[in-house]
Structure formats: structure tokens, C-alpha cells
Amino acid sequence: MRVVKVFIGIAVLACVVLLGAYQYWQSRLAAPLALDETTIYEVPRGAGFTRVIGELEERGIIDATWPYRVLAQLSPDKVNGLRSGEFELDPGMSGNQMVARLSSDNVVSYRFTIPEGWTFAQMRRQLDAAAKLEHRTRDMSDEEIMTALGHEDEYPEGRFFPDTYRYHKGMTDLEVLRRAYERMATTLEDVWAQRRDDLPIDSAYDALILASLIERETGVPEERRQIAGVFTRRLERGMRLQTDPTVIYGMGEDYDGNITRADLRRETPYNTYVIDGLPPTPIAMPGVGSLQAAVDPAPGDALYFVAQGDGSHHFSSTLAEHNAAVRRYILNR
């Protein structure tokens, strides 16, 4: 009987010790990390949990690895889902929360913005400078980029939707471009499906070209449909579009900020003072407002417009009225 009592006493003591050890281990995982400010930690690609907690200890983010080694033994499912990438670790975050964060999709993200009206060349320069991206396109030609995207027969201008795209470290610039391309393709398809029936353009690509002219002509949202109306009426009447942005695009690197009379007469595939109809490709990346204007131009009788100097335009229905507006807003200025 005495032996039984001793055995029971030992068992109770062992349970108390184990319970205390368990509670102490849990308290270590529940304790806040040793951080005074938000810190970015990157889980290297292919790194195991042992390596990660070792690095965290070396950086002073955790003060010991043993609670996490025990966690790996008792709850391997909690540590086997580590994701590679950058993660924000915040002051006050517990060890348990840290492990959950490193196993989540909540990686640090960055932004890449394509402004409306930018050219593909402008976008490429900005993309090449984007931090944390894996740059695969820097040494590619435009043609090679389109081939890598699976669209080898397409000219890149206008094919990428202007917007802000989020990415994380480890992503490639081709992935960002693919998202922007697919966004434009989907948007253009949707907009073209809602077009007016009497448009003087024959395809969604024509609408993309026309939208790029609208985008480059005005930064005033309320004017886009008016600009589209002028272009549409000129196309219907067989009049040349005579829009300066096409001249500039056709000049390429020769453009120095000014357009001369000689430039207006220069024969390029894009100079709408020389060619009939639309240029062969877009000249910029239009936003959804310009795309919608291209397929739903405003009614009216205006055939001309001239910049008033404040970002807006004066619209005219006759050449005499237009010439008077040019004298007022351009020559006098």
C-alpha cells in the first residue's frame, strides 16, 4: 500500500512538472517578439524551419530557438507551410503569430504604376527601375518581350492597361506585364461589346488606336467623348485627323519638345496630317475612360478643337471659327 502511495505521489509530481513545462513553453511562444519597430524578414526560397528560426535568433528577433524546435516536434503541421518571400514582423507580435505569418500569403507587396497615356517605352524604363522585381526584360527587345508573353505577332504599344499593380519580391517583370496585358485585353473586349452600331471603325483594335489618340489629346475626363466625337466625324467624312500627338509619336527620339511646320509635313506612318484614317497602331496606353469614349463618342457638329492653355479645349464646327480660336489661344499666346 505504501509503494502504491509513493508511486501515485511520483506520478502526480511528474504531471505537475510536465504541466509546468508545457505552460512555460506555451508562454514563450505567446510572448512578444524582441522588436521595437516593424521589421521585414525574408524567408529564403527553399529554406527549412530550422534555418529560419536560427536566422531569427541571430537577428535578435527571437531570444531562443528551443520553443520553436519543440513546436516543430509537437505540431509539425504549423511549421511545414513556410512560404518564401518577405514578411513584416510587428512589435507586440507573439511567436505563434510570427509562425502563422511566415506560413501565410501575407507577403510584403510593392506597387508598380502605369499612368494613363504613357508609351510602352516610358513604361519599360519605369519597370526596369522597379525595386524587388526579378528583371528579365531589361536586355530584351520589344519583339522579344511580346514573344515571351506569347503574343509574338503583336506590336506592344497600347496593349497594357494603365493601373497600379502589386507584386512581391521574387516575381518577374514578365509576370507584371502579363497581368497588365490580360487586363487590357479583357477591358477592351468588354468595351467593344458595348460599342455603338454606327461607328466608322471596324475592330476592337481600331478602338484601341482611337482611344490612344483621345488619351493623348486631353487630360480632362469630361472632354474625352467630345474629342472622340470630333475624330469620329472626321473619319466619317474622310477628313484627316490632324492630331499633333501622332506627329510626335512618329518623330520618335527626334522630338525635342516642339513641332514645326516641317514636322507636320514629315511623312511617317503615324503623322495624321499626312496619312488618311487612323495610324497603324496605338500611340500610348489609354485608360478605360478613353476606351469608352472611343466607342461612344459625343454627338455634335464640331470638327476641330484647339487647346485653350488650361488643359481644356475650344471646339469649333467650321474652319473659320477654328482659325479664330487658333489665333486667340495659340498665336496670341
JSON list of N, CA and C in Angstrom, two decimals, residues 161 184-196 199 204 207-208 211 287-296:
[
{"chain": "A", "resi": 161, "resn": "PHE", "atom": "N", "xyz": [-2.71, 47.70, -69.79]},
{"chain": "A", "resi": 161, "resn": "PHE", "atom": "CA", "xyz": [-3.69, 48.56, -69.14]},
{"chain": "A", "resi": 161, "resn": "PHE", "atom": "C", "xyz": [-3.05, 49.43, -68.08]},
{"chain": "A", "resi": 184, "resn": "MET", "atom": "N", "xyz": [-5.81, 44.67, -70.10]},
{"chain": "A", "resi": 184, "resn": "MET", "atom": "CA", "xyz": [-6.20, 45.46, -71.26]},
{"chain": "A", "resi": 184, "resn": "MET", "atom": "C", "xyz": [-7.05, 44.64, -72.22]},
{"chain": "A", "resi": 185, "resn": "ALA", "atom": "N", "xyz": [-6.64, 43.40, -72.45]},
{"chain": "A", "resi": 185, "resn": "ALA", "atom": "CA", "xyz": [-7.39, 42.55, -73.38]},
{"chain": "A", "resi": 185, "resn": "ALA", "atom": "C", "xyz": [-8.83, 42.35, -72.91]},
{"chain": "A", "resi": 186, "resn": "THR", "atom": "N", "xyz": [-9.00, 42.11, -71.61]},
{"chain": "A", "resi": 186, "resn": "THR", "atom": "CA", "xyz": [-10.34, 41.91, -71.05]},
{"chain": "A", "resi": 186, "resn": "THR", "atom": "C", "xyz": [-11.16, 43.20, -71.10]},
{"chain": "A", "resi": 187, "resn": "THR", "atom": "N", "xyz": [-10.53, 44.31, -70.73]},
{"chain": "A", "resi": 187, "resn": "THR", "atom": "CA", "xyz": [-11.24, 45.60, -70.73]},
{"chain": "A", "resi": 187, "resn": "THR", "atom": "C", "xyz": [-11.66, 45.99, -72.14]},
{"chain": "A", "resi": 188, "resn": "LEU", "atom": "N", "xyz": [-10.75, 45.83, -73.09]},
{"chain": "A", "resi": 188, "resn": "LEU", "atom": "CA", "xyz": [-11.05, 46.19, -74.48]},
{"chain": "A", "resi": 188, "resn": "LEU", "atom": "C", "xyz": [-12.19, 45.32, -75.02]},
{"chain": "A", "resi": 189, "resn": "GLU", "atom": "N", "xyz": [-12.18, 44.05, -74.69]},
{"chain": "A", "resi": 189, "resn": "GLU", "atom": "CA", "xyz": [-13.25, 43.16, -75.14]},
{"chain": "A", "resi": 189, "resn": "GLU", "atom": "C", "xyz": [-14.60, 43.61, -74.59]},
{"chain": "A", "resi": 190, "resn": "ASP", "atom": "N", "xyz": [-14.62, 43.95, -73.30]},
{"chain": "A", "resi": 190, "resn": "ASP", "atom": "CA", "xyz": [-15.87, 44.39, -72.67]},
{"chain": "A", "resi": 190, "resn": "ASP", "atom": "C", "xyz": [-16.36, 45.71, -73.27]},
{"chain": "A", "resi": 191, "resn": "VAL", "atom": "N", "xyz": [-15.44, 46.65, -73.47]},
{"chain": "A", "resi": 191, "resn": "VAL", "atom": "CA", "xyz": [-15.82, 47.96, -74.01]},
{"chain": "A", "resi": 191, "resn": "VAL", "atom": "C", "xyz": [-16.31, 47.81, -75.45]},
{"chain": "A", "resi": 192, "resn": "TRP", "atom": "N", "xyz": [-15.62, 47.02, -76.25]},
{"chain": "A", "resi": 192, "resn": "TRP", "atom": "CA", "xyz": [-16.01, 46.84, -77.65]},
{"chain": "A", "resi": 192, "resn": "TRP", "atom": "C", "xyz": [-17.39, 46.21, -77.77]},
{"chain": "A", "resi": 193, "resn": "ALA", "atom": "N", "xyz": [-17.74, 45.34, -76.83]},
{"chain": "A", "resi": 193, "resn": "ALA", "atom": "CA", "xyz": [-19.06, 44.70, -76.85]},
{"chain": "A", "resi": 193, "resn": "ALA", "atom": "C", "xyz": [-20.17, 45.71, -76.62]},
{"chain": "A", "resi": 194, "resn": "GLN", "atom": "N", "xyz": [-19.85, 46.87, -76.06]},
{"chain": "A", "resi": 194, "resn": "GLN", "atom": "CA", "xyz": [-20.86, 47.89, -75.76]},
{"chain": "A", "resi": 194, "resn": "GLN", "atom": "C", "xyz": [-20.82, 49.06, -76.76]},
{"chain": "A", "resi": 195, "resn": "ARG", "atom": "N", "xyz": [-20.16, 48.87, -77.88]},
{"chain": "A", "resi": 195, "resn": "ARG", "atom": "CA", "xyz": [-19.97, 49.95, -78.87]},
{"chain": "A", "resi": 195, "resn": "ARG", "atom": "C", "xyz": [-21.28, 50.34, -79.54]},
{"chain": "A", "resi": 196, "resn": "ARG", "atom": "N", "xyz": [-21.28, 51.55, -80.06]},
{"chain": "A", "resi": 196, "resn": "ARG", "atom": "CA", "xyz": [-22.38, 51.99, -80.90]},
{"chain": "A", "resi": 196, "resn": "ARG", "atom": "C", "xyz": [-22.32, 51.28, -82.25]},
{"chain": "A", "resi": 199, "resn": "LEU", "atom": "N", "xyz": [-20.38, 53.24, -85.75]},
{"chain": "A", "resi": 199, "resn": "LEU", "atom": "CA", "xyz": [-19.01, 53.76, -85.68]},
{"chain": "A", "resi": 199, "resn": "LEU", "atom": "C", "xyz": [-18.28, 53.56, -87.00]},
{"chain": "A", "resi": 204, "resn": "ALA", "atom": "N", "xyz": [-12.00, 46.01, -82.59]},
{"chain": "A", "resi": 204, "resn": "ALA", "atom": "CA", "xyz": [-11.61, 46.44, -81.24]},
{"chain": "A", "resi": 204, "resn": "ALA", "atom": "C", "xyz": [-10.22, 47.08, -81.27]},
{"chain": "A", "resi": 207, "resn": "ALA", "atom": "N", "xyz": [-10.54, 50.60, -82.13]},
{"chain": "A", "resi": 207, "resn": "ALA", "atom": "CA", "xyz": [-10.99, 51.34, -80.96]},
{"chain": "A", "resi": 207, "resn": "ALA", "atom": "C", "xyz": [-9.83, 51.63, -80.02]},
{"chain": "A", "resi": 208, "resn": "LEU", "atom": "N", "xyz": [-8.92, 50.68, -79.89]},
{"chain": "A", "resi": 208, "resn": "LEU", "atom": "CA", "xyz": [-7.73, 50.87, -79.05]},
{"chain": "A", "resi": 208, "resn": "LEU", "atom": "C", "xyz": [-6.86, 51.99, -79.60]},
{"chain": "A", "resi": 211, "resn": "ALA", "atom": "N", "xyz": [-8.69, 55.28, -79.05]},
{"chain": "A", "resi": 211, "resn": "ALA", "atom": "CA", "xyz": [-8.64, 55.64, -77.63]},
{"chain": "A", "resi": 211, "resn": "ALA", "atom": "C", "xyz": [-7.29, 56.21, -77.24]},
{"chain": "A", "resi": 287, "resn": "GLY", "atom": "N", "xyz": [-6.61, 54.74, -70.89]},
{"chain": "A", "resi": 287, "resn": "GLY", "atom": "CA", "xyz": [-7.38, 54.25, -69.76]},
{"chain": "A", "resi": 287, "resn": "GLY", "atom": "C", "xyz": [-8.79, 53.90, -70.19]},
{"chain": "A", "resi": 288, "resn": "VAL", "atom": "N", "xyz": [-9.56, 53.39, -69.25]},
{"chain": "A", "resi": 288, "resn": "VAL", "atom": "CA", "xyz": [-10.91, 52.93, -69.58]},
{"chain": "A", "resi": 288, "resn": "VAL", "atom": "C", "xyz": [-11.79, 54.09, -70.03]},
{"chain": "A", "resi": 289, "resn": "GLY", "atom": "N", "xyz": [-11.58, 55.30, -69.51]},
{"chain": "A", "resi": 289, "resn": "GLY", "atom": "CA", "xyz": [-12.40, 56.44, -69.93]},
{"chain": "A", "resi": 289, "resn": "GLY", "atom": "C", "xyz": [-12.24, 56.73, -71.41]},
{"chain": "A", "resi": 290, "resn": "SER", "atom": "N", "xyz": [-11.01, 56.68, -71.90]},
{"chain": "A", "resi": 290, "resn": "SER", "atom": "CA", "xyz": [-10.76, 56.93, -73.32]},
{"chain": "A", "resi": 290, "resn": "SER", "atom": "C", "xyz": [-11.27, 55.78, -74.18]},
{"chain": "A", "resi": 291, "resn": "LEU", "atom": "N", "xyz": [-11.15, 54.56, -73.68]},
{"chain": "A", "resi": 291, "resn": "LEU", "atom": "CA", "xyz": [-11.69, 53.41, -74.41]},
{"chain": "A", "resi": 291, "resn": "LEU", "atom": "C", "xyz": [-13.20, 53.53, -74.57]},
{"chain": "A", "resi": 292, "resn": "GLN", "atom": "N", "xyz": [-13.87, 53.91, -73.50]},
{"chain": "A", "resi": 292, "resn": "GLN", "atom": "CA", "xyz": [-15.32, 54.05, -73.57]},
{"chain": "A", "resi": 292, "resn": "GLN", "atom": "C", "xyz": [-15.72, 55.21, -74.48]},
{"chain": "A", "resi": 293, "resn": "ALA", "atom": "N", "xyz": [-14.95, 56.28, -74.47]},
{"chain": "A", "resi": 293, "resn": "ALA", "atom": "CA", "xyz": [-15.24, 57.41, -75.35]},
{"chain": "A", "resi": 293, "resn": "ALA", "atom": "C", "xyz": [-15.09, 57.02, -76.81]},
{"chain": "A", "resi": 294, "resn": "ALA", "atom": "N", "xyz": [-14.10, 56.18, -77.11]},
{"chain": "A", "resi": 294, "resn": "ALA", "atom": "CA", "xyz": [-13.86, 55.78, -78.49]},
{"chain": "A", "resi": 294, "resn": "ALA", "atom": "C", "xyz": [-15.04, 55.03, -79.10]},
{"chain": "A", "resi": 295, "resn": "VAL", "atom": "N", "xyz": [-15.78, 54.30, -78.28]},
{"chain": "A", "resi": 295, "resn": "VAL", "atom": "CA", "xyz": [-16.91, 53.52, -78.80]},
{"chain": "A", "resi": 295, "resn": "VAL", "atom": "C", "xyz": [-18.24, 54.19, -78.54]},
{"chain": "A", "resi": 296, "resn": "ASP", "atom": "N", "xyz": [-18.22, 55.32, -77.85]},
{"chain": "A", "resi": 296, "resn": "ASP", "atom": "CA", "xyz": [-19.45, 56.06, -77.58]},
{"chain": "A", "resi": 296, "resn": "ASP", "atom": "C", "xyz": [-19.17, 57.57, -77.63]}
]
